[in-house]
Amino acid sequence: MSFHWQWLGRYGTIALLAAATWAEPASAAADGPAPTATGSESRPQRPRIGLVLSGGGARGLAHVGVLKVLERERIPIDLIAGTSMGAIVGGLYATGMDATKLEEELLKVKWNEIFASRVERPLLPQRRKDLDFQLSPALEFGMRDGELRAPLGALSGQGLETLLRRYSLPALAVRDFSRLPIPFRAVATDMETGQPVILDSGDLALALRSSMSVPGVFAPTEANGRILGDGGLVDNLPIDVARQMGADIVIAVNIGTPLSGREALSSLGGLTSQMVSILTEQNVQRSLAMLSDVDVLITPTLGQLSSGDFNRTREFIDQGEAGVRPALTKLSGLALSPEDYAAWKASLGSLSRPPTTIAFIRFETTQVTNPERLADQLELAPGQLFDQEKAERDARRLAASGDYSRSDFRLINEPEGDGLVYVLEDKPWGPNYFRVGLDLFTDFRGSSAFNIKFSHTRRWLDQAGTEWRNFIQVGDTLRLFSEVYVPLNWSIGLSRDWFIAAGADFKRTQITLYEPDSDREQGRFDEKSIKLGLDLGQPWGEFGELRVGAQYLGIANHPELISADFTGPTTDLRVHEIGLRISAVVDQLDYVNFPQRGYRAAGEAIVGQRSVSGTDGRDGFTRVELEATGAKTWGGFTTNAYMSVRSAGGEELTGLERYSYRLGGFQNLSGYRYNQLAGSHVLFGRLTAYRRISDSPLLTRGVFLGGSLEAGNAWAQASEASLTDLRVGTSLFVGADTALGPLYLGATYAPRGQAGIYLYLGRP
C-alpha cells in the first residue's frame, strides 16, 4: 500500500472536514500593537504536518541543518512544538526566520560571551570593577532573611535572553503563539509540581528562555506565578503537544544527549548529569511510542559532540543535514511542487510592526532596589521611537549594577499609549553579597606567604542606594577595610551624581629589607598602618570615577630582627600624614587577570603635612602615584603593557623606604626576591605576552602560556633616579584565571638577580 493510500485511509475524514471548514482565528493580543501575519490561521487542504524538535543543549543546533533539508525538499511545516534548544530553534523558525538566516545568525554568536556569568566588565560601574582587584567575581554568594544563599545557576541567562529578544523582535507584541506565521508551542517544567507546562502565549523570548532553564546551569524563570525549569525533564520530545495542536503527520527530530559511560560517574557533576539524562531519556522513549507508521523520525548521528559544545555550531548544522538523508524517501511523499511550496510560503506572510513611540517607561518586580534612581542613565526616554539596540544596552546597564539576576524588557499597550517595561528580578542571594579568595606564593627558596580573603557588600541600605563595603584578610598580612558609600541625588548623569564615601583601612604585615644587590636579609620589621579617608566623588558612568577629599595615614614600623651591617635606622619608625587627596581612574579592561583588550589608568596625588619620629615638627610633602595598563589581542596572541610611577616625597628624610614602595618577586621585577628593592621613589614597567592554550578548562576562564620582560628600580631620593640605573627581570609562565584568582607557575631570571621558580595564586 502506498504512502498516500495509508494517509487517505487514516486521515480522509479529517481532510474532508478541513476542506469544508476553517479554523477559528485566535484573538489578538491586548497588550501590544499586533504585528501583521497572514495565513497562519488557515487549515491546509492536505495532511497537517507538525514538526517536533527535542532538547539537548548545543546538540539542538543540529535542528538548523534539519530545517535546511526540509526547505530544500519543499516540506511544508504547519505547526511546531519544541523543548529547550529545540524550542529556541523552532520558536525562531515559527516567527518567519528561515533556515538560512538561522544558520547565518547562529554562526556569528560568540557563545562564551552569551553564557558569561555577568555583564561585560567594561560596562560595570567602577565600584563593581574595583572589587575584581581584590577577589575573583566567579565566587559570589549572599545572604537574605538571615539565610546563606548561592546563585541558582552556574551560567547567566542574561546574554541568552538578550539574544532571544533580538531574534524574536518581529514577534515582540505577539501574545498568542498561534498567531505566529507558524503556530508554535514550547514546553517547560513547573519546578514546584513537576508537571509539564505548555507555553502557548505570553512573551515569546521569555517562553523560549524558560524552556531552556537547565537545572544547575541556568536559573529558572518565573512566569504567571510559576517557577519554570527546562522542559526536557518532563517532555523532551513533545509529540503529544503536536498532536494536540492538530498535527496529522509528525516529523520528530530527536538529538537528545545519550547516557554517559561508567567513566563519567566518578564525580558529583557526572552523576548529576547522568540522572538528568536518565529522566530525559525515559520520557523520550514514551514519546517515541506515540509515533505511527506515517510519522517520520529523524535522529542525526552526533557522535562525541556534546550538549556543551556550543563553539562547534558548524559541525552540528552539518550533522543535522546528514541526519535527514535516511528519511528522505519517506519525506518525499510530503513534498509539494515548486509552485505549491512557493504558494504555501507566501501564505505564511510575515511579521511586521510600525514604529512605536514610547509613551512611558516602567520598572517591574524588584523589591529590594530602587531602579527609578537609574532612569537618567538609560538611553531611551518617553517621547522617543523604540530602538531595539538602545533597549538592549539599557537592559545591560541595569544588569551591570550587579543587583539583578534578570534584566529584560517588553513593550506593552495601555490607554496612555505604548510603554517600555524593564522587568528586573532581584538576585535571590542578595542584598548582602560575599566573595572568598586566597593568596599564596612560594619561591621554593624559603620565602612564602598565605592569605585568606573575604569581602562583604551590603547594597541598597536606603532608596538612594547607600552601600556598605567590608574586606577582611588574614594570614601573613592582616587587613581590615570598611567603607560607606552614599549617593547624593537620584540621577546617574556624569555631572550630577556626586557621592560621599567614608572609609577606614587597617593593615599589619611583616616586611623584610634586603641588600639591594644581593638577596641577603638586613632586617625584619613589623609594620602596622591605619588609613582614614573622607571623599567627595563623582562616577563617570561605566568609564571610571573621580574623588577629592581628606586623608590621614598613620604607620608604626617596629624592627624585630636587625643584621649587624644594617645601615638604616634601627629604632621604631612612626609616620603621620594628613593631607588633601585627589584621585581618578578610567577602567575599560575586559578582565583584570589576563586581559585581552582594553585599558586602565589610575592616578592619585596627596598634598599635606608629614611628621616622622626622630625629627622635629611637620614637613610638607607631595605623594604621587600613577599607573596605566593596556592590552590588545591579535588572533590568539595578547600583549599587555603596564607602567607605574610612585613617589612618596620627603627628600630630607631617611628610612622612609621602610614604609614606602617595594619591588621584587614574580612579575614585579622577576628574578629578585619578594620585596627585595625598597624606596620612596619607584619606576617600573612590564611588557607581558601570552596566548590562550585552552578555552574552557574546568573551573577556569582559560589557561595561558606566556612570558614577561620587566624593568624598574627603587630609590631613596628622587635625585638618585636614573633610567640608566633600571634593573631588568624576565619570566616564563603557565597561568590560569581560576575562581580563586590567577594561578601561575613560572620561571624567573634577572641579570643582577638570579634564576628562580615561583608558584603564585593571586595578583603579583
PDB file of N, CA and C in Angstrom, residues 107-187:
ATOM      1  N   LEU A 107      25.883  31.132  13.519  1.00  0.00           N
ATOM      2  CA  LEU A 107      27.317  31.016  13.289  1.00  0.00           C
ATOM      3  C   LEU A 107      28.071  32.256  13.762  1.00  0.00           C
ATOM      4  N   LYS A 108      27.383  33.382  13.887  1.00  0.00           N
ATOM      5  CA  LYS A 108      28.023  34.619  14.338  1.00  0.00           C
ATOM      6  C   LYS A 108      28.054  34.744  15.854  1.00  0.00           C
ATOM      7  N   VAL A 109      27.274  33.925  16.554  1.00  0.00           N
ATOM      8  CA  VAL A 109      27.156  34.064  18.004  1.00  0.00           C
ATOM      9  C   VAL A 109      28.448  33.654  18.703  1.00  0.00           C
ATOM     10  N   LYS A 110      28.931  34.494  19.623  1.00  0.00           N
ATOM     11  CA  LYS A 110      30.069  34.149  20.476  1.00  0.00           C
ATOM     12  C   LYS A 110      29.499  33.573  21.772  1.00  0.00           C
ATOM     13  N   TRP A 111      29.380  32.262  21.809  1.00  0.00           N
ATOM     14  CA  TRP A 111      28.653  31.607  22.895  1.00  0.00           C
ATOM     15  C   TRP A 111      29.310  31.811  24.249  1.00  0.00           C
ATOM     16  N   ASN A 112      30.645  31.928  24.277  1.00  0.00           N
ATOM     17  CA  ASN A 112      31.300  32.151  25.568  1.00  0.00           C
ATOM     18  C   ASN A 112      30.891  33.478  26.172  1.00  0.00           C
ATOM     19  N   GLU A 113      30.582  34.477  25.331  1.00  0.00           N
ATOM     20  CA  GLU A 113      30.098  35.756  25.835  1.00  0.00           C
ATOM     21  C   GLU A 113      28.618  35.673  26.200  1.00  0.00           C
ATOM     22  N   ILE A 114      27.857  34.908  25.432  1.00  0.00           N
ATOM     23  CA  ILE A 114      26.425  34.759  25.718  1.00  0.00           C
ATOM     24  C   ILE A 114      26.217  34.130  27.088  1.00  0.00           C
ATOM     25  N   PHE A 115      27.068  33.157  27.441  1.00  0.00           N
ATOM     26  CA  PHE A 115      26.898  32.444  28.691  1.00  0.00           C
ATOM     27  C   PHE A 115      27.801  32.983  29.800  1.00  0.00           C
ATOM     28  N   ALA A 116      28.378  34.159  29.594  1.00  0.00           N
ATOM     29  CA  ALA A 116      29.231  34.754  30.627  1.00  0.00           C
ATOM     30  C   ALA A 116      28.439  34.937  31.910  1.00  0.00           C
ATOM     31  N   SER A 117      29.130  34.785  33.052  1.00  0.00           N
ATOM     32  CA  SER A 117      28.439  34.813  34.342  1.00  0.00           C
ATOM     33  C   SER A 117      27.956  36.199  34.735  1.00  0.00           C
ATOM     34  N   ARG A 118      28.430  37.247  34.037  1.00  0.00           N
ATOM     35  CA  ARG A 118      27.926  38.582  34.314  1.00  0.00           C
ATOM     36  C   ARG A 118      28.134  39.461  33.098  1.00  0.00           C
ATOM     37  N   VAL A 119      27.640  40.683  33.184  1.00  0.00           N
ATOM     38  CA  VAL A 119      27.769  41.649  32.104  1.00  0.00           C
ATOM     39  C   VAL A 119      29.245  41.907  31.826  1.00  0.00           C
ATOM     40  N   GLU A 120      29.563  42.239  30.555  1.00  0.00           N
ATOM     41  CA  GLU A 120      30.944  42.537  30.199  1.00  0.00           C
ATOM     42  C   GLU A 120      31.525  43.563  31.163  1.00  0.00           C
ATOM     43  N   ARG A 121      32.748  43.320  31.608  1.00  0.00           N
ATOM     44  CA  ARG A 121      33.353  44.158  32.647  1.00  0.00           C
ATOM     45  C   ARG A 121      33.408  45.642  32.281  1.00  0.00           C
ATOM     46  N   PRO A 122      33.733  46.039  31.025  1.00  0.00           N
ATOM     47  CA  PRO A 122      33.783  47.473  30.734  1.00  0.00           C
ATOM     48  C   PRO A 122      32.481  48.213  30.995  1.00  0.00           C
ATOM     49  N   LEU A 123      31.351  47.503  31.038  1.00  0.00           N
ATOM     50  CA  LEU A 123      30.064  48.152  31.271  1.00  0.00           C
ATOM     51  C   LEU A 123      29.723  48.291  32.747  1.00  0.00           C
ATOM     52  N   LEU A 124      30.513  47.683  33.631  1.00  0.00           N
ATOM     53  CA  LEU A 124      30.198  47.727  35.058  1.00  0.00           C
ATOM     54  C   LEU A 124      30.503  49.095  35.639  1.00  0.00           C
ATOM     55  N   PRO A 125      29.765  49.516  36.672  1.00  0.00           N
ATOM     56  CA  PRO A 125      30.148  50.723  37.412  1.00  0.00           C
ATOM     57  C   PRO A 125      31.520  50.518  38.056  1.00  0.00           C
ATOM     58  N   GLN A 126      32.237  51.610  38.309  1.00  0.00           N
ATOM     59  CA  GLN A 126      33.597  51.491  38.803  1.00  0.00           C
ATOM     60  C   GLN A 126      33.676  50.753  40.130  1.00  0.00           C
ATOM     61  N   ARG A 127      32.665  50.904  40.977  1.00  0.00           N
ATOM     62  CA  ARG A 127      32.698  50.209  42.273  1.00  0.00           C
ATOM     63  C   ARG A 127      32.685  48.697  42.086  1.00  0.00           C
ATOM     64  N   ARG A 128      31.993  48.224  41.068  1.00  0.00           N
ATOM     65  CA  ARG A 128      31.994  46.790  40.808  1.00  0.00           C
ATOM     66  C   ARG A 128      33.348  46.350  40.238  1.00  0.00           C
ATOM     67  N   LYS A 129      33.935  47.196  39.387  1.00  0.00           N
ATOM     68  CA  LYS A 129      35.241  46.850  38.809  1.00  0.00           C
ATOM     69  C   LYS A 129      36.316  46.790  39.879  1.00  0.00           C
ATOM     70  N   ASP A 130      36.268  47.721  40.832  1.00  0.00           N
ATOM     71  CA  ASP A 130      37.306  47.759  41.870  1.00  0.00           C
ATOM     72  C   ASP A 130      37.391  46.452  42.641  1.00  0.00           C
ATOM     73  N   LEU A 131      36.248  45.811  42.868  1.00  0.00           N
ATOM     74  CA  LEU A 131      36.242  44.566  43.632  1.00  0.00           C
ATOM     75  C   LEU A 131      37.059  43.467  42.958  1.00  0.00           C
ATOM     76  N   ASP A 132      37.134  43.518  41.619  1.00  0.00           N
ATOM     77  CA  ASP A 132      37.837  42.472  40.896  1.00  0.00           C
ATOM     78  C   ASP A 132      39.325  42.443  41.227  1.00  0.00           C
ATOM     79  N   PHE A 133      39.878  43.574  41.682  1.00  0.00           N
ATOM     80  CA  PHE A 133      41.298  43.604  42.019  1.00  0.00           C
ATOM     81  C   PHE A 133      41.556  42.967  43.383  1.00  0.00           C
ATOM     82  N   GLN A 134      40.514  42.774  44.155  1.00  0.00           N
ATOM     83  CA  GLN A 134      40.663  42.120  45.450  1.00  0.00           C
ATOM     84  C   GLN A 134      40.341  40.638  45.376  1.00  0.00           C
ATOM     85  N   LEU A 135      39.226  40.316  44.702  1.00  0.00           N
ATOM     86  CA  LEU A 135      38.738  38.934  44.680  1.00  0.00           C
ATOM     87  C   LEU A 135      38.123  38.623  43.327  1.00  0.00           C
ATOM     88  N   SER A 136      38.218  37.374  42.919  1.00  0.00           N
ATOM     89  CA  SER A 136      37.619  36.945  41.668  1.00  0.00           C
ATOM     90  C   SER A 136      36.098  37.080  41.744  1.00  0.00           C
ATOM     91  N   PRO A 137      35.461  37.575  40.671  1.00  0.00           N
ATOM     92  CA  PRO A 137      33.995  37.666  40.667  1.00  0.00           C
ATOM     93  C   PRO A 137      33.303  36.332  40.468  1.00  0.00           C
ATOM     94  N   ALA A 138      34.074  35.265  40.215  1.00  0.00           N
ATOM     95  CA  ALA A 138      33.465  33.966  39.905  1.00  0.00           C
ATOM     96  C   ALA A 138      32.820  33.316  41.116  1.00  0.00           C
ATOM     97  N   LEU A 139      33.302  33.640  42.334  1.00  0.00           N
ATOM     98  CA  LEU A 139      32.749  33.037  43.546  1.00  0.00           C
ATOM     99  C   LEU A 139      31.983  34.094  44.326  1.00  0.00           C
ATOM    100  N   GLU A 140      30.689  34.148  44.117  1.00  0.00           N
ATOM    101  CA  GLU A 140      29.852  35.096  44.852  1.00  0.00           C
ATOM    102  C   GLU A 140      28.670  34.350  45.459  1.00  0.00           C
ATOM    103  N   PHE A 141      28.400  34.606  46.709  1.00  0.00           N
ATOM    104  CA  PHE A 141      27.195  34.092  47.345  1.00  0.00           C
ATOM    105  C   PHE A 141      26.637  35.206  48.208  1.00  0.00           C
ATOM    106  N   GLY A 142      25.525  34.975  48.850  1.00  0.00           N
ATOM    107  CA  GLY A 142      24.894  36.072  49.565  1.00  0.00           C
ATOM    108  C   GLY A 142      24.056  35.623  50.728  1.00  0.00           C
ATOM    109  N   MET A 143      23.375  36.600  51.300  1.00  0.00           N
ATOM    110  CA  MET A 143      22.507  36.334  52.441  1.00  0.00           C
ATOM    111  C   MET A 143      21.235  37.160  52.307  1.00  0.00           C
ATOM    112  N   ARG A 144      20.120  36.496  52.533  1.00  0.00           N
ATOM    113  CA  ARG A 144      18.821  37.168  52.570  1.00  0.00           C
ATOM    114  C   ARG A 144      17.983  36.517  53.659  1.00  0.00           C
ATOM    115  N   ASP A 145      17.324  37.359  54.432  1.00  0.00           N
ATOM    116  CA  ASP A 145      16.466  36.881  55.517  1.00  0.00           C
ATOM    117  C   ASP A 145      17.227  35.971  56.481  1.00  0.00           C
ATOM    118  N   GLY A 146      18.513  36.298  56.708  1.00  0.00           N
ATOM    119  CA  GLY A 146      19.317  35.527  57.642  1.00  0.00           C
ATOM    120  C   GLY A 146      19.778  34.191  57.126  1.00  0.00           C
ATOM    121  N   GLU A 147      19.596  33.913  55.827  1.00  0.00           N
ATOM    122  CA  GLU A 147      19.929  32.617  55.249  1.00  0.00           C
ATOM    123  C   GLU A 147      20.998  32.780  54.176  1.00  0.00           C
ATOM    124  N   LEU A 148      22.067  31.972  54.255  1.00  0.00           N
ATOM    125  CA  LEU A 148      23.090  31.994  53.224  1.00  0.00           C
ATOM    126  C   LEU A 148      22.539  31.363  51.951  1.00  0.00           C
ATOM    127  N   ARG A 149      22.781  32.034  50.821  1.00  0.00           N
ATOM    128  CA  ARG A 149      22.262  31.538  49.557  1.00  0.00           C
ATOM    129  C   ARG A 149      23.343  31.639  48.485  1.00  0.00           C
ATOM    130  N   ALA A 150      23.223  30.787  47.472  1.00  0.00           N
ATOM    131  CA  ALA A 150      24.152  30.781  46.351  1.00  0.00           C
ATOM    132  C   ALA A 150      23.362  31.017  45.075  1.00  0.00           C
ATOM    133  N   PRO A 151      24.030  31.440  43.993  1.00  0.00           N
ATOM    134  CA  PRO A 151      23.335  31.590  42.708  1.00  0.00           C
ATOM    135  C   PRO A 151      22.655  30.296  42.300  1.00  0.00           C
ATOM    136  N   LEU A 152      21.511  30.437  41.612  1.00  0.00           N
ATOM    137  CA  LEU A 152      20.717  29.271  41.244  1.00  0.00           C
ATOM    138  C   LEU A 152      21.214  28.601  39.981  1.00  0.00           C
ATOM    139  N   GLY A 153      22.115  29.238  39.250  1.00  0.00           N
ATOM    140  CA  GLY A 153      22.645  28.656  38.031  1.00  0.00           C
ATOM    141  C   GLY A 153      24.123  28.929  37.905  1.00  0.00           C
ATOM    142  N   ALA A 154      24.817  27.995  37.235  1.00  0.00           N
ATOM    143  CA  ALA A 154      26.250  28.184  37.051  1.00  0.00           C
ATOM    144  C   ALA A 154      26.539  29.230  35.992  1.00  0.00           C
ATOM    145  N   LEU A 155      25.605  29.420  35.046  1.00  0.00           N
ATOM    146  CA  LEU A 155      25.778  30.394  33.981  1.00  0.00           C
ATOM    147  C   LEU A 155      24.697  31.445  34.075  1.00  0.00           C
ATOM    148  N   SER A 156      24.987  32.618  33.518  1.00  0.00           N
ATOM    149  CA  SER A 156      23.999  33.687  33.491  1.00  0.00           C
ATOM    150  C   SER A 156      23.094  33.515  32.283  1.00  0.00           C
ATOM    151  N   GLY A 157      21.799  33.733  32.466  1.00  0.00           N
ATOM    152  CA  GLY A 157      20.867  33.694  31.350  1.00  0.00           C
ATOM    153  C   GLY A 157      20.675  35.036  30.697  1.00  0.00           C
ATOM    154  N   GLN A 158      21.375  36.092  31.185  1.00  0.00           N
ATOM    155  CA  GLN A 158      21.184  37.433  30.677  1.00  0.00           C
ATOM    156  C   GLN A 158      21.527  37.524  29.192  1.00  0.00           C
ATOM    157  N   GLY A 159      22.691  36.992  28.811  1.00  0.00           N
ATOM    158  CA  GLY A 159      23.093  37.069  27.410  1.00  0.00           C
ATOM    159  C   GLY A 159      22.162  36.286  26.511  1.00  0.00           C
ATOM    160  N   LEU A 160      21.698  35.120  26.977  1.00  0.00           N
ATOM    161  CA  LEU A 160      20.784  34.313  26.179  1.00  0.00           C
ATOM    162  C   LEU A 160      19.456  35.034  25.987  1.00  0.00           C
ATOM    163  N   GLU A 161      18.937  35.665  27.049  1.00  0.00           N
ATOM    164  CA  GLU A 161      17.684  36.407  26.931  1.00  0.00           C
ATOM    165  C   GLU A 161      17.824  37.557  25.947  1.00  0.00           C
ATOM    166  N   THR A 162      18.943  38.272  26.010  1.00  0.00           N
ATOM    167  CA  THR A 162      19.166  39.380  25.089  1.00  0.00           C
ATOM    168  C   THR A 162      19.200  38.879  23.654  1.00  0.00           C
ATOM    169  N   LEU A 163      19.876  37.743  23.424  1.00  0.00           N
ATOM    170  CA  LEU A 163      19.945  37.172  22.086  1.00  0.00           C
ATOM    171  C   LEU A 163      18.560  36.781  21.586  1.00  0.00           C
ATOM    172  N   LEU A 164      17.785  36.118  22.436  1.00  0.00           N
ATOM    173  CA  LEU A 164      16.439  35.698  22.036  1.00  0.00           C
ATOM    174  C   LEU A 164      15.537  36.898  21.812  1.00  0.00           C
ATOM    175  N   ARG A 165      15.697  37.919  22.629  1.00  0.00           N
ATOM    176  CA  ARG A 165      14.897  39.133  22.460  1.00  0.00           C
ATOM    177  C   ARG A 165      15.191  39.782  21.110  1.00  0.00           C
ATOM    178  N   ARG A 166      16.469  39.784  20.723  1.00  0.00           N
ATOM    179  CA  ARG A 166      16.853  40.393  19.449  1.00  0.00           C
ATOM    180  C   ARG A 166      16.280  39.600  18.280  1.00  0.00           C
ATOM    181  N   TYR A 167      16.417  38.268  18.329  1.00  0.00           N
ATOM    182  CA  TYR A 167      15.959  37.443  17.216  1.00  0.00           C
ATOM    183  C   TYR A 167      14.432  37.420  17.101  1.00  0.00           C
ATOM    184  N   SER A 168      13.747  37.509  18.228  1.00  0.00           N
ATOM    185  CA  SER A 168      12.278  37.432  18.195  1.00  0.00           C
ATOM    186  C   SER A 168      11.634  38.806  18.134  1.00  0.00           C
ATOM    187  N   LEU A 169      12.430  39.845  17.831  1.00  0.00           N
ATOM    188  CA  LEU A 169      11.897  41.211  17.800  1.00  0.00           C
ATOM    189  C   LEU A 169      10.644  41.354  16.940  1.00  0.00           C
ATOM    190  N   PRO A 170      10.565  40.742  15.743  1.00  0.00           N
ATOM    191  CA  PRO A 170       9.331  40.906  14.955  1.00  0.00           C
ATOM    192  C   PRO A 170       8.082  40.430  15.683  1.00  0.00           C
ATOM    193  N   ALA A 171       8.252  39.489  16.624  1.00  0.00           N
ATOM    194  CA  ALA A 171       7.100  38.945  17.351  1.00  0.00           C
ATOM    195  C   ALA A 171       6.954  39.564  18.736  1.00  0.00           C
ATOM    196  N   LEU A 172       7.573  40.715  18.952  1.00  0.00           N
ATOM    197  CA  LEU A 172       7.613  41.293  20.291  1.00  0.00           C
ATOM    198  C   LEU A 172       6.219  41.511  20.869  1.00  0.00           C
ATOM    199  N   ALA A 173       5.256  41.872  20.031  1.00  0.00           N
ATOM    200  CA  ALA A 173       3.914  42.157  20.533  1.00  0.00           C
ATOM    201  C   ALA A 173       2.938  41.008  20.322  1.00  0.00           C
ATOM    202  N   VAL A 174       3.387  39.880  19.781  1.00  0.00           N
ATOM    203  CA  VAL A 174       2.502  38.722  19.601  1.00  0.00           C
ATOM    204  C   VAL A 174       2.375  38.000  20.930  1.00  0.00           C
ATOM    205  N   ARG A 175       1.175  37.917  21.442  1.00  0.00           N
ATOM    206  CA  ARG A 175       0.962  37.268  22.732  1.00  0.00           C
ATOM    207  C   ARG A 175       0.398  35.862  22.585  1.00  0.00           C
ATOM    208  N   ASP A 176      -0.270  35.586  21.464  1.00  0.00           N
ATOM    209  CA  ASP A 176      -0.835  34.256  21.200  1.00  0.00           C
ATOM    210  C   ASP A 176       0.060  33.580  20.171  1.00  0.00           C
ATOM    211  N   PHE A 177       0.748  32.508  20.566  1.00  0.00           N
ATOM    212  CA  PHE A 177       1.711  31.872  19.677  1.00  0.00           C
ATOM    213  C   PHE A 177       1.043  31.186  18.486  1.00  0.00           C
ATOM    214  N   SER A 178      -0.286  31.028  18.509  1.00  0.00           N
ATOM    215  CA  SER A 178      -0.999  30.502  17.351  1.00  0.00           C
ATOM    216  C   SER A 178      -1.078  31.538  16.234  1.00  0.00           C
ATOM    217  N   ARG A 179      -0.782  32.795  16.559  1.00  0.00           N
ATOM    218  CA  ARG A 179      -0.845  33.861  15.557  1.00  0.00           C
ATOM    219  C   ARG A 179       0.518  34.149  14.934  1.00  0.00           C
ATOM    220  N   LEU A 180       1.507  33.359  15.274  1.00  0.00           N
ATOM    221  CA  LEU A 180       2.778  33.450  14.576  1.00  0.00           C
ATOM    222  C   LEU A 180       2.614  32.909  13.160  1.00  0.00           C
ATOM    223  N   PRO A 181       3.492  33.225  12.235  1.00  0.00           N
ATOM    224  CA  PRO A 181       3.372  32.654  10.884  1.00  0.00           C
ATOM    225  C   PRO A 181       3.205  31.141  10.896  1.00  0.00           C
ATOM    226  N   ILE A 182       3.930  30.465  11.812  1.00  0.00           N
ATOM    227  CA  ILE A 182       3.712  29.038  12.038  1.00  0.00           C
ATOM    228  C   ILE A 182       3.333  28.862  13.504  1.00  0.00           C
ATOM    229  N   PRO A 183       2.140  28.335  13.805  1.00  0.00           N
ATOM    230  CA  PRO A 183       1.742  28.146  15.211  1.00  0.00           C
ATOM    231  C   PRO A 183       2.806  27.366  15.982  1.00  0.00           C
ATOM    232  N   PHE A 184       3.007  27.747  17.234  1.00  0.00           N
ATOM    233  CA  PHE A 184       4.153  27.235  17.982  1.00  0.00           C
ATOM    234  C   PHE A 184       3.789  26.984  19.436  1.00  0.00           C
ATOM    235  N   ARG A 185       4.423  25.970  20.030  1.00  0.00           N
ATOM    236  CA  ARG A 185       4.316  25.699  21.462  1.00  0.00           C
ATOM    237  C   ARG A 185       5.711  25.325  21.995  1.00  0.00           C
ATOM    238  N   ALA A 186       6.000  25.807  23.194  1.00  0.00           N
ATOM    239  CA  ALA A 186       7.223  25.425  23.900  1.00  0.00           C
ATOM    240  C   ALA A 186       6.834  24.685  25.164  1.00  0.00           C
ATOM    241  N   VAL A 187       7.705  23.799  25.618  1.00  0.00           N
ATOM    242  CA  VAL A 187       7.428  23.002  26.806  1.00  0.00           C
ATOM    243  C   VAL A 187       8.425  23.369  27.898  1.00  0.00           C
TER     244      VAL A 187
END
